[in-house]
Amino acid sequence: QVQLVESGGGLVRPGGSLRLSCAASGRFFTISDMNWYRQAPGKERELVATITRNRSTNYADSVKGRFTISRDNAENTAYLQMNGLKPGDTAVYYCNAEIRSGAFSLPKIYWGQGTQVTVSS
């Protein structure tokens, strides 16, 4: 069974940094796009950053220049380096990935369980 597990969240002061990880495990053929989303209390889930298998990236305007998404295809892991954190970045951060179970299988979207990031003095 395919699972995505996030780690690296925590409490940090404004201006600080955190690095989130999202590791895929289980039996599968390949991972295409990997994405980070976040959801703050009372708000809708929003897309933060995307990385394709060939490492093309895209970011929400609110995090451009502060966050960097990367991935290690050999380790089936995506990362989100977050610098210059602001209180407005406080949210539960979720990873999702488009994963094919076989060479001719349609891709399925999998989600991790989320990791809390709190930015507060």
JSON list of C-alpha atoms in Angstrom, two decimals:
[
{"chain": "A", "resi": 1, "resn": "GLN", "atom": "CA", "xyz": [0.00, 0.00, 0.00]},
{"chain": "A", "resi": 2, "resn": "VAL", "atom": "CA", "xyz": [1.34, 3.40, -0.97]},
{"chain": "A", "resi": 3, "resn": "GLN", "atom": "CA", "xyz": [1.80, 5.91, 1.82]},
{"chain": "A", "resi": 4, "resn": "LEU", "atom": "CA", "xyz": [3.09, 9.46, 2.02]},
{"chain": "A", "resi": 5, "resn": "VAL", "atom": "CA", "xyz": [4.57, 10.53, 5.33]},
{"chain": "A", "resi": 6, "resn": "GLU", "atom": "CA", "xyz": [5.41, 14.14, 6.13]},
{"chain": "A", "resi": 7, "resn": "SER", "atom": "CA", "xyz": [7.84, 15.25, 8.81]},
{"chain": "A", "resi": 8, "resn": "GLY", "atom": "CA", "xyz": [9.71, 18.34, 9.91]},
{"chain": "A", "resi": 9, "resn": "GLY", "atom": "CA", "xyz": [6.96, 20.59, 11.18]},
{"chain": "A", "resi": 10, "resn": "GLY", "atom": "CA", "xyz": [7.13, 22.45, 14.47]},
{"chain": "A", "resi": 11, "resn": "LEU", "atom": "CA", "xyz": [7.11, 25.78, 16.24]},
{"chain": "A", "resi": 12, "resn": "VAL", "atom": "CA", "xyz": [9.42, 28.49, 14.94]},
{"chain": "A", "resi": 13, "resn": "ARG", "atom": "CA", "xyz": [9.82, 32.21, 15.53]},
{"chain": "A", "resi": 14, "resn": "PRO", "atom": "CA", "xyz": [9.09, 34.73, 12.77]},
{"chain": "A", "resi": 15, "resn": "GLY", "atom": "CA", "xyz": [12.03, 34.91, 10.39]},
{"chain": "A", "resi": 16, "resn": "GLY", "atom": "CA", "xyz": [13.04, 31.36, 11.17]},
{"chain": "A", "resi": 17, "resn": "SER", "atom": "CA", "xyz": [13.34, 28.32, 8.93]},
{"chain": "A", "resi": 18, "resn": "LEU", "atom": "CA", "xyz": [11.99, 24.81, 8.73]},
{"chain": "A", "resi": 19, "resn": "ARG", "atom": "CA", "xyz": [12.51, 21.96, 6.29]},
{"chain": "A", "resi": 20, "resn": "LEU", "atom": "CA", "xyz": [9.61, 19.62, 5.61]},
{"chain": "A", "resi": 21, "resn": "SER", "atom": "CA", "xyz": [10.03, 16.15, 4.13]},
{"chain": "A", "resi": 22, "resn": "CYS", "atom": "CA", "xyz": [7.53, 13.94, 2.34]},
{"chain": "A", "resi": 23, "resn": "ALA", "atom": "CA", "xyz": [8.55, 10.32, 1.83]},
{"chain": "A", "resi": 24, "resn": "ALA", "atom": "CA", "xyz": [6.63, 7.84, -0.30]},
{"chain": "A", "resi": 25, "resn": "SER", "atom": "CA", "xyz": [6.67, 4.16, 0.66]},
{"chain": "A", "resi": 26, "resn": "GLY", "atom": "CA", "xyz": [5.12, 0.96, -0.62]},
{"chain": "A", "resi": 27, "resn": "ARG", "atom": "CA", "xyz": [5.04, -0.72, -4.01]},
{"chain": "A", "resi": 28, "resn": "PHE", "atom": "CA", "xyz": [4.67, 1.56, -7.03]},
{"chain": "A", "resi": 29, "resn": "PHE", "atom": "CA", "xyz": [6.10, 2.20, -10.46]},
{"chain": "A", "resi": 30, "resn": "THR", "atom": "CA", "xyz": [6.80, 5.91, -10.56]},
{"chain": "A", "resi": 31, "resn": "ILE", "atom": "CA", "xyz": [5.98, 9.25, -8.98]},
{"chain": "A", "resi": 32, "resn": "SER", "atom": "CA", "xyz": [5.11, 12.19, -11.24]},
{"chain": "A", "resi": 33, "resn": "ASP", "atom": "CA", "xyz": [4.29, 15.58, -9.72]},
{"chain": "A", "resi": 34, "resn": "MET", "atom": "CA", "xyz": [4.80, 16.12, -6.01]},
{"chain": "A", "resi": 35, "resn": "ASN", "atom": "CA", "xyz": [3.08, 19.04, -4.32]},
{"chain": "A", "resi": 36, "resn": "TRP", "atom": "CA", "xyz": [2.88, 20.82, -1.00]},
{"chain": "A", "resi": 37, "resn": "TYR", "atom": "CA", "xyz": [-0.41, 22.26, 0.19]},
{"chain": "A", "resi": 38, "resn": "ARG", "atom": "CA", "xyz": [-1.31, 24.04, 3.40]},
{"chain": "A", "resi": 39, "resn": "GLN", "atom": "CA", "xyz": [-4.49, 24.69, 5.31]},
{"chain": "A", "resi": 40, "resn": "ALA", "atom": "CA", "xyz": [-4.81, 27.34, 7.98]},
{"chain": "A", "resi": 41, "resn": "PRO", "atom": "CA", "xyz": [-7.67, 27.28, 10.51]},
{"chain": "A", "resi": 42, "resn": "GLY", "atom": "CA", "xyz": [-10.89, 28.47, 8.91]},
{"chain": "A", "resi": 43, "resn": "LYS", "atom": "CA", "xyz": [-9.35, 28.66, 5.45]},
{"chain": "A", "resi": 44, "resn": "GLU", "atom": "CA", "xyz": [-9.40, 26.47, 2.38]},
{"chain": "A", "resi": 45, "resn": "ARG", "atom": "CA", "xyz": [-6.47, 24.24, 1.50]},
{"chain": "A", "resi": 46, "resn": "GLU", "atom": "CA", "xyz": [-4.12, 26.06, -0.87]},
{"chain": "A", "resi": 47, "resn": "LEU", "atom": "CA", "xyz": [-1.36, 24.91, -3.18]},
{"chain": "A", "resi": 48, "resn": "VAL", "atom": "CA", "xyz": [2.02, 26.13, -1.99]},
{"chain": "A", "resi": 49, "resn": "ALA", "atom": "CA", "xyz": [4.55, 24.55, -4.35]},
{"chain": "A", "resi": 50, "resn": "THR", "atom": "CA", "xyz": [4.80, 21.96, -7.13]},
{"chain": "A", "resi": 51, "resn": "ILE", "atom": "CA", "xyz": [7.70, 19.98, -8.53]},
{"chain": "A", "resi": 52, "resn": "THR", "atom": "CA", "xyz": [7.60, 17.71, -11.56]},
{"chain": "A", "resi": 53, "resn": "ARG", "atom": "CA", "xyz": [9.67, 14.57, -11.96]},
{"chain": "A", "resi": 54, "resn": "ASN", "atom": "CA", "xyz": [12.21, 16.50, -14.04]},
{"chain": "A", "resi": 55, "resn": "ARG", "atom": "CA", "xyz": [12.32, 19.13, -11.27]},
{"chain": "A", "resi": 56, "resn": "SER", "atom": "CA", "xyz": [10.39, 21.97, -12.85]},
{"chain": "A", "resi": 57, "resn": "THR", "atom": "CA", "xyz": [8.91, 24.02, -10.02]},
{"chain": "A", "resi": 58, "resn": "ASN", "atom": "CA", "xyz": [6.09, 26.44, -9.39]},
{"chain": "A", "resi": 59, "resn": "TYR", "atom": "CA", "xyz": [5.16, 28.44, -6.31]},
{"chain": "A", "resi": 60, "resn": "ALA", "atom": "CA", "xyz": [2.27, 30.37, -4.85]},
{"chain": "A", "resi": 61, "resn": "ASP", "atom": "CA", "xyz": [2.94, 34.11, -4.98]},
{"chain": "A", "resi": 62, "resn": "SER", "atom": "CA", "xyz": [2.80, 34.28, -1.19]},
{"chain": "A", "resi": 63, "resn": "VAL", "atom": "CA", "xyz": [5.87, 32.05, -0.78]},
{"chain": "A", "resi": 64, "resn": "LYS", "atom": "CA", "xyz": [8.00, 32.94, -3.81]},
{"chain": "A", "resi": 65, "resn": "GLY", "atom": "CA", "xyz": [11.53, 33.84, -2.81]},
{"chain": "A", "resi": 66, "resn": "ARG", "atom": "CA", "xyz": [11.11, 32.29, 0.65]},
{"chain": "A", "resi": 67, "resn": "PHE", "atom": "CA", "xyz": [10.22, 28.63, 0.04]},
{"chain": "A", "resi": 68, "resn": "THR", "atom": "CA", "xyz": [12.09, 26.11, -2.11]},
{"chain": "A", "resi": 69, "resn": "ILE", "atom": "CA", "xyz": [10.69, 22.76, -3.19]},
{"chain": "A", "resi": 70, "resn": "SER", "atom": "CA", "xyz": [13.04, 19.94, -4.19]},
{"chain": "A", "resi": 71, "resn": "ARG", "atom": "CA", "xyz": [12.97, 16.18, -4.59]},
{"chain": "A", "resi": 72, "resn": "ASP", "atom": "CA", "xyz": [15.17, 13.12, -4.52]},
{"chain": "A", "resi": 73, "resn": "ASN", "atom": "CA", "xyz": [13.77, 10.64, -7.03]},
{"chain": "A", "resi": 74, "resn": "ALA", "atom": "CA", "xyz": [16.01, 7.84, -5.81]},
{"chain": "A", "resi": 75, "resn": "GLU", "atom": "CA", "xyz": [14.62, 8.25, -2.27]},
{"chain": "A", "resi": 76, "resn": "ASN", "atom": "CA", "xyz": [11.04, 8.98, -3.42]},
{"chain": "A", "resi": 77, "resn": "THR", "atom": "CA", "xyz": [11.09, 12.06, -1.24]},
{"chain": "A", "resi": 78, "resn": "ALA", "atom": "CA", "xyz": [10.12, 15.69, -1.67]},
{"chain": "A", "resi": 79, "resn": "TYR", "atom": "CA", "xyz": [11.27, 18.56, 0.50]},
{"chain": "A", "resi": 80, "resn": "LEU", "atom": "CA", "xyz": [10.03, 22.05, 1.28]},
{"chain": "A", "resi": 81, "resn": "GLN", "atom": "CA", "xyz": [12.68, 24.42, 2.61]},
{"chain": "A", "resi": 82, "resn": "MET", "atom": "CA", "xyz": [10.89, 27.33, 4.27]},
{"chain": "A", "resi": 83, "resn": "ASN", "atom": "CA", "xyz": [12.89, 30.45, 5.10]},
{"chain": "A", "resi": 84, "resn": "GLY", "atom": "CA", "xyz": [11.77, 33.83, 6.35]},
{"chain": "A", "resi": 85, "resn": "LEU", "atom": "CA", "xyz": [8.71, 32.31, 7.97]},
{"chain": "A", "resi": 86, "resn": "LYS", "atom": "CA", "xyz": [5.85, 34.61, 8.90]},
{"chain": "A", "resi": 87, "resn": "PRO", "atom": "CA", "xyz": [2.89, 34.13, 11.25]},
{"chain": "A", "resi": 88, "resn": "GLY", "atom": "CA", "xyz": [0.70, 33.93, 8.15]},
{"chain": "A", "resi": 89, "resn": "ASP", "atom": "CA", "xyz": [2.52, 30.73, 7.17]},
{"chain": "A", "resi": 90, "resn": "THR", "atom": "CA", "xyz": [1.02, 28.95, 10.17]},
{"chain": "A", "resi": 91, "resn": "ALA", "atom": "CA", "xyz": [-0.95, 25.98, 8.88]},
{"chain": "A", "resi": 92, "resn": "VAL", "atom": "CA", "xyz": [-1.04, 22.23, 8.53]},
{"chain": "A", "resi": 93, "resn": "TYR", "atom": "CA", "xyz": [1.17, 21.36, 5.58]},
{"chain": "A", "resi": 94, "resn": "TYR", "atom": "CA", "xyz": [0.21, 18.42, 3.40]},
{"chain": "A", "resi": 95, "resn": "CYS", "atom": "CA", "xyz": [2.14, 16.60, 0.74]},
{"chain": "A", "resi": 96, "resn": "ASN", "atom": "CA", "xyz": [0.48, 14.98, -2.22]},
{"chain": "A", "resi": 97, "resn": "ALA", "atom": "CA", "xyz": [1.83, 13.04, -5.15]},
{"chain": "A", "resi": 98, "resn": "GLU", "atom": "CA", "xyz": [0.67, 11.58, -8.43]},
{"chain": "A", "resi": 99, "resn": "ILE", "atom": "CA", "xyz": [1.72, 7.91, -8.35]},
{"chain": "A", "resi": 100, "resn": "ARG", "atom": "CA", "xyz": [1.43, 5.08, -10.86]},
{"chain": "A", "resi": 101, "resn": "SER", "atom": "CA", "xyz": [1.27, 1.57, -9.45]},
{"chain": "A", "resi": 102, "resn": "GLY", "atom": "CA", "xyz": [2.39, 0.04, -12.76]},
{"chain": "A", "resi": 103, "resn": "ALA", "atom": "CA", "xyz": [3.82, 1.08, -16.10]},
{"chain": "A", "resi": 104, "resn": "PHE", "atom": "CA", "xyz": [0.39, 1.13, -17.76]},
{"chain": "A", "resi": 105, "resn": "SER", "atom": "CA", "xyz": [-1.65, 2.16, -14.73]},
{"chain": "A", "resi": 106, "resn": "LEU", "atom": "CA", "xyz": [-3.51, 5.43, -14.48]},
{"chain": "A", "resi": 107, "resn": "PRO", "atom": "CA", "xyz": [-1.98, 7.77, -11.91]},
{"chain": "A", "resi": 108, "resn": "LYS", "atom": "CA", "xyz": [-3.63, 8.13, -8.54]},
{"chain": "A", "resi": 109, "resn": "ILE", "atom": "CA", "xyz": [-3.34, 11.01, -6.12]},
{"chain": "A", "resi": 110, "resn": "TYR", "atom": "CA", "xyz": [-2.12, 10.22, -2.64]},
{"chain": "A", "resi": 111, "resn": "TRP", "atom": "CA", "xyz": [-2.06, 12.52, 0.39]},
{"chain": "A", "resi": 112, "resn": "GLY", "atom": "CA", "xyz": [0.02, 12.53, 3.52]},
{"chain": "A", "resi": 113, "resn": "GLN", "atom": "CA", "xyz": [-1.42, 13.01, 6.99]},
{"chain": "A", "resi": 114, "resn": "GLY", "atom": "CA", "xyz": [-0.11, 16.56, 7.37]},
{"chain": "A", "resi": 115, "resn": "THR", "atom": "CA", "xyz": [2.42, 18.24, 9.62]},
{"chain": "A", "resi": 116, "resn": "GLN", "atom": "CA", "xyz": [1.75, 21.32, 11.73]},
{"chain": "A", "resi": 117, "resn": "VAL", "atom": "CA", "xyz": [3.84, 24.45, 11.20]},
{"chain": "A", "resi": 118, "resn": "THR", "atom": "CA", "xyz": [3.37, 27.23, 13.72]},
{"chain": "A", "resi": 119, "resn": "VAL", "atom": "CA", "xyz": [5.14, 30.57, 13.37]},
{"chain": "A", "resi": 120, "resn": "SER", "atom": "CA", "xyz": [4.89, 32.61, 16.54]},
{"chain": "A", "resi": 121, "resn": "SER", "atom": "CA", "xyz": [7.01, 34.71, 18.85]}
]
